[in-house]
Short mmCIF file of C-alpha atoms and ligand atoms in Angstrom, two decimals:
data_model
loop_
_atom_site.label_atom_id
_atom_site.label_comp_id
_atom_site.label_asym_id
_atom_site.label_seq_id
_atom_site.Cartn_x
_atom_site.Cartn_y
_atom_site.Cartn_z
CA MET A 1 -0.10 -0.13 -0.13
CA ALA A 2 2.58 2.53 -0.95
CA ASP A 3 0.17 5.67 -0.92
CA LEU A 4 -1.23 5.48 2.85
CA GLY A 5 1.44 3.13 4.15
CA GLY A 6 -0.01 2.32 8.16
CA ASP A 7 -3.17 3.87 7.22
CA GLY A 8 -3.94 1.46 4.64
CA GLU A 9 -2.77 -1.13 6.22
CA ARG A 10 -5.57 0.07 9.16
CA LEU A 11 -8.34 0.56 6.41
CA VAL A 12 -7.80 -2.82 5.15
CA SER A 13 -7.75 -4.29 8.64
CA ALA A 14 -11.19 -2.20 9.37
CA ALA A 15 -13.06 -3.55 6.20
CA ARG A 16 -12.12 -7.31 7.16
CA ALA A 17 -13.11 -6.74 10.43
CA ALA A 18 -16.58 -5.36 9.03
CA ARG A 19 -17.09 -7.91 7.09
CA GLU A 20 -17.00 -10.06 9.89
CA THR A 21 -20.50 -8.48 10.72
CA ALA A 22 -21.97 -9.10 7.41
CA TYR A 23 -25.30 -10.43 7.48
CA ALA A 24 -25.27 -12.27 3.89
CA PRO A 25 -27.06 -15.58 4.66
CA TYR A 26 -28.33 -16.07 1.01
CA SER A 27 -24.76 -15.04 -1.29
CA ARG A 28 -22.75 -16.31 1.28
CA PHE A 29 -20.69 -13.97 0.58
CA PRO A 30 -19.68 -11.85 3.11
CA VAL A 31 -18.32 -7.96 2.48
CA GLY A 32 -16.89 -5.67 4.31
CA ALA A 33 -15.83 -1.74 3.52
CA ALA A 34 -14.26 0.89 5.31
CA LEU A 35 -14.33 4.41 4.57
CA ARG A 36 -11.55 7.12 5.43
CA PHE A 37 -11.60 10.84 5.88
CA ALA A 38 -9.49 13.24 5.85
CA ASP A 39 -9.47 14.15 9.47
CA GLY A 40 -9.11 9.95 10.31
CA ALA A 41 -12.02 9.06 11.23
CA ILE A 42 -13.00 5.37 9.73
CA VAL A 43 -16.69 4.79 9.11
CA THR A 44 -17.08 0.88 8.09
CA GLY A 45 -20.50 -0.94 6.56
CA CYS A 46 -20.87 -4.70 5.74
CA ASN A 47 -23.69 -6.25 3.12
CA VAL A 48 -27.05 -7.11 4.81
CA GLU A 49 -28.90 -9.07 2.55
CA ASN A 50 -32.85 -9.71 2.64
CA ALA A 51 -35.21 -12.70 2.05
CA SER A 52 -36.34 -11.00 -0.60
CA TYR A 53 -32.77 -11.46 -2.45
CA GLY A 54 -33.11 -7.95 -4.72
CA LEU A 55 -33.29 -5.83 -1.73
CA ALA A 56 -29.67 -6.33 -0.61
CA LEU A 57 -27.33 -3.75 0.61
CA CYS A 58 -23.73 -3.30 -0.57
CA ALA A 59 -20.79 -2.64 2.36
CA GLU A 60 -19.88 0.28 0.17
CA ALA A 61 -23.69 1.67 0.12
CA VAL A 62 -24.02 0.81 4.10
CA ALA A 63 -20.93 2.47 5.07
CA VAL A 64 -21.53 6.00 2.94
CA ALA A 65 -25.43 5.60 4.59
CA LYS A 66 -23.78 5.85 7.76
CA ALA A 67 -21.12 8.58 6.97
CA MET A 68 -23.81 10.92 5.32
CA GLY A 69 -26.08 10.06 8.11
CA GLU A 70 -23.38 11.19 10.98
CA GLY A 71 -23.14 14.34 8.74
CA ARG A 72 -20.16 13.49 6.44
CA ARG A 73 -20.70 15.80 3.23
CA GLY A 74 -16.49 15.26 1.81
CA GLY A 75 -13.77 14.36 3.10
CA LEU A 76 -13.26 10.82 1.20
CA VAL A 77 -9.76 9.90 1.13
CA ALA A 78 -9.50 6.12 0.91
CA VAL A 79 -11.83 3.28 0.49
CA ALA A 80 -10.90 -0.20 2.07
CA ILE A 81 -13.16 -3.04 0.26
CA SER A 82 -12.96 -6.80 2.05
CA GLY A 83 -14.74 -9.48 -0.07
CA GLY A 84 -13.78 -13.11 -1.44
CA ALA A 85 -10.23 -14.48 -1.09
CA THR A 86 -8.97 -12.25 -3.99
CA PRO A 87 -9.16 -8.80 -4.47
CA THR A 88 -12.60 -7.41 -4.66
CA ALA A 89 -13.79 -4.68 -7.03
CA PRO A 90 -16.94 -2.36 -5.84
CA CYS A 91 -19.87 -2.87 -7.75
CA GLY A 92 -21.31 -0.37 -10.45
CA ARG A 93 -23.92 1.22 -7.80
CA CYS A 94 -21.60 1.08 -5.19
CA ARG A 95 -18.54 3.28 -7.55
CA GLN A 96 -21.55 5.43 -7.98
CA VAL A 97 -22.45 5.99 -4.33
CA LEU A 98 -18.93 6.24 -3.42
CA HIS A 99 -18.58 9.18 -6.31
CA GLU A 100 -21.37 10.94 -4.99
CA LEU A 101 -20.09 11.39 -1.23
CA ALA A 102 -15.92 12.05 -2.96
CA THR A 103 -17.18 14.40 -5.46
CA LEU A 104 -19.05 16.74 -2.90
CA GLY A 105 -15.08 17.08 -0.94
CA GLY A 106 -13.44 17.15 -4.50
CA THR A 107 -11.94 14.38 -3.69
CA ASP A 108 -10.27 11.00 -5.63
CA PRO A 109 -10.31 8.64 -3.32
CA LEU A 110 -7.98 5.80 -3.51
CA VAL A 111 -9.56 2.02 -3.42
CA LEU A 112 -7.39 -0.74 -1.83
CA CYS A 113 -9.43 -3.95 -3.07
CA ALA A 114 -8.23 -6.21 -0.31
CA GLY A 115 -7.97 -10.25 -0.67
CA ASP A 116 -6.32 -12.31 1.59
CA VAL A 117 -2.98 -11.57 0.37
CA GLU A 118 -3.05 -9.06 -2.21
CA VAL A 119 -4.40 -5.52 -2.40
CA ARG A 120 -5.40 -3.69 -5.52
CA GLU A 121 -4.76 0.05 -5.14
CA VAL A 122 -7.03 1.95 -7.92
CA ARG A 123 -8.31 5.53 -7.79
CA LEU A 124 -12.23 5.86 -8.11
CA SER A 125 -12.44 7.99 -10.87
CA ALA A 126 -10.48 5.15 -12.66
CA LEU A 127 -13.47 2.89 -11.62
CA LEU A 128 -16.10 5.28 -12.86
CA PRO A 129 -14.58 7.77 -15.48
CA ALA A 130 -16.59 10.15 -17.17
CA ALA A 131 -18.96 10.02 -14.13
CA PHE A 132 -22.69 11.50 -13.74
CA GLY A 133 -22.75 13.70 -10.57
CA PRO A 134 -24.32 16.63 -8.44
CA ALA A 135 -22.75 19.08 -11.33
CA ASP A 136 -24.84 17.77 -14.07
CA LEU A 137 -28.54 18.58 -12.51
CA ASP A 138 -27.21 22.22 -13.04
CA ARG A 139 -27.56 22.18 -16.42
N1 LIG B 201 -21.58 -7.05 -2.82
C1 LIG B 201 -20.96 -6.01 -2.04
O1 LIG B 201 -21.28 -5.50 -0.62
N2 LIG B 201 -20.46 -4.74 -2.24
C2 LIG B 201 -19.73 -5.17 -3.80
O2 LIG B 201 -19.18 -4.26 -4.00
C3 LIG B 201 -20.26 -6.15 -4.55
C4 LIG B 201 -21.59 -7.20 -3.41
C5 LIG B 201 -22.58 -7.79 -1.95
C6 LIG B 201 -23.85 -7.65 -2.68
C7 LIG B 201 -24.31 -9.18 -1.86
O3 LIG B 201 -25.04 -9.33 -0.43
C8 LIG B 201 -23.38 -10.26 -2.11
O4 LIG B 201 -22.03 -9.33 -2.04
C9 LIG B 201 -23.13 -10.93 -3.24
O5 LIG B 201 -23.67 -10.29 -4.68
#
């Protein structure tokens, strides 16, 4: 984790810990996410599934909802995601949900996709180029 050093290790650990609380009895694919903010705060989330399968909430979306529910409106500097044994990239919907929070603070967070061993690092803007965002509604 070249760009974040020890902060990156801590963020990946937080995502792995959040994965332990996932409610994923249907897919049996627990996911944990951890958001790091410029003030040093970490907000985590896990996937929360439902007997009505299509209502499943992704870990990243839960984390963003928690953070925004606490009043955060930016400052998102990094995101870690822990899913399967190999690095798990955020789904398309979660890329968009993360983009909303990131763009409010003008940041381009580093996304750490953490497998059991390998951690892949990629900027959110690379995962969601030419993103739709709040500014598009001003036209
Ligand atoms: N999932 C996430 O939590 N985040 C993603 O970015 C991809 C998918 C969850 C949704 C569902 O509970 C399970 O993984 C299998 O798709």
